[in-house]
């Protein structure tokens, strides 16, 4: 079964109570539960992690080489600042989906630049927690095109 690692960056542990006007009221634990259920439906083994630390995220991306087939990443604020996360993602062999709950392009100019996008397979932003589910569906189509109906 293809393995998907879902990584979340700083402050996403506060989802549900942090700026619900921007990020909604769904907690990270609820997102994780949904992703596990969807993973079962799609035939993907899903693991969800969150860290407030840049180096920890870099370590997890490095470890994913050989242990995960695909990555979903919401690097949160590090999206806009971290060359280290970008460089780690660049050497991951499988598909990478960049996710943001909010539409970063409709927000402050400093959020318009992503260091992740140039090394991502695709980007989903602005759909709240649904973005993570869309990312899993996109990966299912990539990793097992016949089963997921994403092949030709
Ligand atoms: C989450 C954050 O914490 C911000 O720093 C990003 C992202 C946007 C999101 O929309 O999921 O700028």
Tab-separated table of C-alpha atoms and ligand atoms in Angstrom:
chain	number	residue	atom	x	y	z
A	1	UNK	CA	0.000	0.000	0.000
A	2	UNK	CA	1.521	3.409	-0.944
A	3	UNK	CA	2.570	5.455	2.102
A	4	UNK	CA	1.782	9.166	2.328
A	5	UNK	CA	3.356	11.391	4.968
A	6	UNK	CA	1.412	14.578	5.741
A	7	UNK	CA	3.612	17.255	7.341
A	8	UNK	CA	2.361	20.374	9.087
A	9	UNK	CA	4.469	23.329	10.156
A	10	UNK	CA	4.374	25.927	12.915
A	11	UNK	CA	1.162	26.982	14.651
A	12	UNK	CA	-0.966	24.410	12.839
A	13	UNK	CA	-1.270	22.604	16.197
A	14	UNK	CA	-3.531	25.545	17.112
A	15	UNK	CA	-6.030	24.898	14.318
A	16	UNK	CA	-9.586	25.237	15.570
A	17	UNK	CA	-8.855	28.176	17.848
A	18	UNK	CA	-6.285	30.220	15.886
A	19	UNK	CA	-7.836	32.853	13.610
A	20	UNK	CA	-10.960	30.797	12.745
A	21	UNK	CA	-11.880	33.568	10.288
A	22	UNK	CA	-8.855	32.491	8.204
A	23	UNK	CA	-8.291	28.864	9.107
A	24	UNK	CA	-11.722	27.629	10.194
A	25	UNK	CA	-12.749	25.723	13.326
A	26	UNK	CA	-11.563	22.254	12.372
A	27	UNK	CA	-8.730	20.981	14.569
A	28	UNK	CA	-5.631	19.192	13.319
A	29	UNK	CA	-6.792	16.056	15.154
A	30	UNK	CA	-10.060	16.174	13.166
A	31	UNK	CA	-8.162	16.656	9.898
A	32	UNK	CA	-5.954	13.699	10.802
A	33	UNK	CA	-9.023	11.518	11.479
A	34	UNK	CA	-10.544	12.428	8.110
A	35	UNK	CA	-7.280	11.730	6.300
A	36	UNK	CA	-6.960	8.308	7.886
A	37	UNK	CA	-10.529	7.451	6.827
A	38	UNK	CA	-9.952	8.738	3.303
A	39	UNK	CA	-6.619	6.915	3.133
A	40	UNK	CA	-8.413	3.638	3.873
A	41	UNK	CA	-10.937	4.376	1.128
A	42	UNK	CA	-8.190	5.230	-1.383
A	43	UNK	CA	-5.796	2.445	-0.381
A	44	UNK	CA	-3.148	4.757	1.063
A	45	UNK	CA	-1.354	4.406	4.392
A	46	UNK	CA	-1.480	7.929	5.809
A	47	UNK	CA	0.623	9.371	8.608
A	48	UNK	CA	0.115	12.935	9.863
A	49	UNK	CA	2.743	14.919	11.808
A	50	UNK	CA	3.124	18.498	13.012
A	51	UNK	CA	6.121	20.438	14.293
A	52	UNK	CA	6.830	24.024	15.219
A	53	UNK	CA	10.521	23.475	14.416
A	54	UNK	CA	12.134	23.917	11.018
A	55	UNK	CA	14.919	21.374	11.654
A	56	UNK	CA	12.429	18.720	12.739
A	57	UNK	CA	10.485	19.192	9.504
A	58	UNK	CA	13.762	18.902	7.532
A	59	UNK	CA	14.617	15.689	9.445
A	60	UNK	CA	11.192	14.209	8.682
A	61	UNK	CA	11.459	15.077	4.969
A	62	UNK	CA	14.896	13.415	4.842
A	63	UNK	CA	13.585	10.329	6.668
A	64	UNK	CA	10.724	10.111	4.191
A	65	UNK	CA	13.242	9.115	1.510
A	66	UNK	CA	12.781	5.367	1.421
A	67	UNK	CA	9.944	5.260	3.970
A	68	UNK	CA	7.195	7.261	2.214
A	69	UNK	CA	6.003	7.221	-1.390
A	70	UNK	CA	4.583	10.747	-1.367
A	71	UNK	CA	4.421	13.861	0.771
A	72	UNK	CA	1.732	16.400	1.556
A	73	UNK	CA	3.164	19.494	3.191
A	74	UNK	CA	1.715	22.599	4.747
A	75	UNK	CA	4.935	24.262	5.871
A	76	UNK	CA	2.826	27.176	7.223
A	77	UNK	CA	5.029	30.246	7.863
A	78	UNK	CA	8.168	28.309	6.797
A	79	UNK	CA	6.669	28.165	3.310
A	80	UNK	CA	7.682	31.779	2.885
A	81	UNK	CA	11.091	31.649	4.564
A	82	UNK	CA	12.694	28.213	4.533
A	83	UNK	CA	15.328	27.387	1.946
A	84	UNK	CA	16.236	24.371	4.133
A	85	UNK	CA	12.763	22.827	3.716
A	86	UNK	CA	12.842	23.566	-0.008
A	87	UNK	CA	16.263	21.886	-0.354
A	88	UNK	CA	15.109	18.814	1.601
A	89	UNK	CA	11.966	18.480	-0.550
A	90	UNK	CA	14.015	18.800	-3.721
A	91	UNK	CA	15.758	15.480	-3.078
A	92	UNK	CA	12.616	13.560	-2.126
A	93	UNK	CA	11.953	11.221	-5.054
A	94	UNK	CA	8.144	10.975	-4.926
A	95	UNK	CA	5.328	13.454	-5.601
A	96	UNK	CA	4.915	16.389	-3.207
A	97	UNK	CA	1.647	18.292	-2.756
A	98	UNK	CA	1.844	21.729	-1.132
A	99	UNK	CA	-1.299	22.592	0.838
A	100	UNK	CA	-2.489	25.789	2.521
A	101	UNK	CA	-5.820	26.217	4.240
A	102	UNK	CA	-6.064	29.870	3.267
A	103	UNK	CA	-5.558	31.431	-0.150
A	104	UNK	CA	-2.056	32.778	0.409
A	105	UNK	CA	-2.312	34.905	-2.753
A	106	UNK	CA	-5.278	36.831	-1.367
A	107	UNK	CA	-3.343	37.738	1.799
A	108	UNK	CA	-0.339	39.897	2.687
A	109	UNK	CA	2.347	40.212	-0.030
A	110	UNK	CA	4.939	38.355	2.099
A	111	UNK	CA	2.733	35.247	1.848
A	112	UNK	CA	2.654	35.354	-1.954
A	113	UNK	CA	6.110	33.829	-2.270
A	114	UNK	CA	6.493	30.118	-1.578
A	115	UNK	CA	9.864	28.367	-1.439
A	116	UNK	CA	7.967	25.070	-1.584
A	117	UNK	CA	6.014	25.595	-4.827
A	118	UNK	CA	9.012	25.315	-7.210
A	119	UNK	CA	9.797	21.836	-5.853
A	120	UNK	CA	6.175	20.672	-5.442
A	121	UNK	CA	4.297	18.493	-7.909
A	122	UNK	CA	1.176	20.587	-7.310
A	123	UNK	CA	-0.275	23.238	-5.014
A	124	UNK	CA	-3.713	23.435	-3.345
A	125	UNK	CA	-4.705	26.504	-1.353
A	126	UNK	CA	-7.820	28.316	-0.203
A	127	UNK	CA	-10.139	25.351	0.436
A	128	UNK	CA	-9.558	24.965	4.165
A	129	UNK	CA	-9.202	21.404	5.503
A	130	UNK	CA	-10.659	20.021	2.269
A	131	UNK	CA	-7.305	20.889	0.660
A	132	UNK	CA	-5.640	17.987	2.476
A	133	UNK	CA	-8.308	15.583	1.206
A	134	UNK	CA	-7.898	16.883	-2.354
A	135	UNK	CA	-4.147	16.360	-1.988
A	136	UNK	CA	-4.684	12.712	-0.987
A	137	UNK	CA	-7.000	12.169	-3.944
A	138	UNK	CA	-4.413	13.692	-6.300
A	139	UNK	CA	-1.725	11.436	-4.873
A	140	UNK	CA	-3.941	8.346	-5.124
A	141	UNK	CA	-4.374	9.128	-8.828
A	142	UNK	CA	-0.610	9.555	-9.205
A	143	UNK	CA	0.468	6.518	-7.226
A	144	UNK	CA	-2.170	4.016	-8.333
A	145	UNK	CA	-3.743	5.501	-11.492
A	146	UNK	CA	-5.900	2.484	-12.360
A	147	UNK	CA	-7.618	2.109	-8.975
A	148	UNK	CA	-8.160	5.851	-8.468
A	149	UNK	CA	-9.419	6.504	-11.996
A	150	UNK	CA	-6.663	9.011	-12.625
A	151	UNK	CA	-4.885	7.073	-15.376
A	152	UNK	CA	-5.439	7.124	-19.110
B	1	LIG	C1	-0.675	28.654	7.407
B	1	LIG	C2	0.123	29.531	8.074
B	1	LIG	O1	0.409	29.343	9.358
B	1	LIG	C3	0.634	30.756	7.442
B	1	LIG	O2	1.879	31.152	7.963
B	1	LIG	C4	0.707	30.644	5.928
B	1	LIG	C5	-0.888	28.744	5.955
B	1	LIG	C6	-0.597	30.090	5.371
B	1	LIG	C7	-2.240	28.172	5.566
B	1	LIG	O3	-3.055	28.870	4.982
B	1	LIG	O4	-2.475	26.989	5.817
B	1	LIG	O5	1.009	31.889	5.383
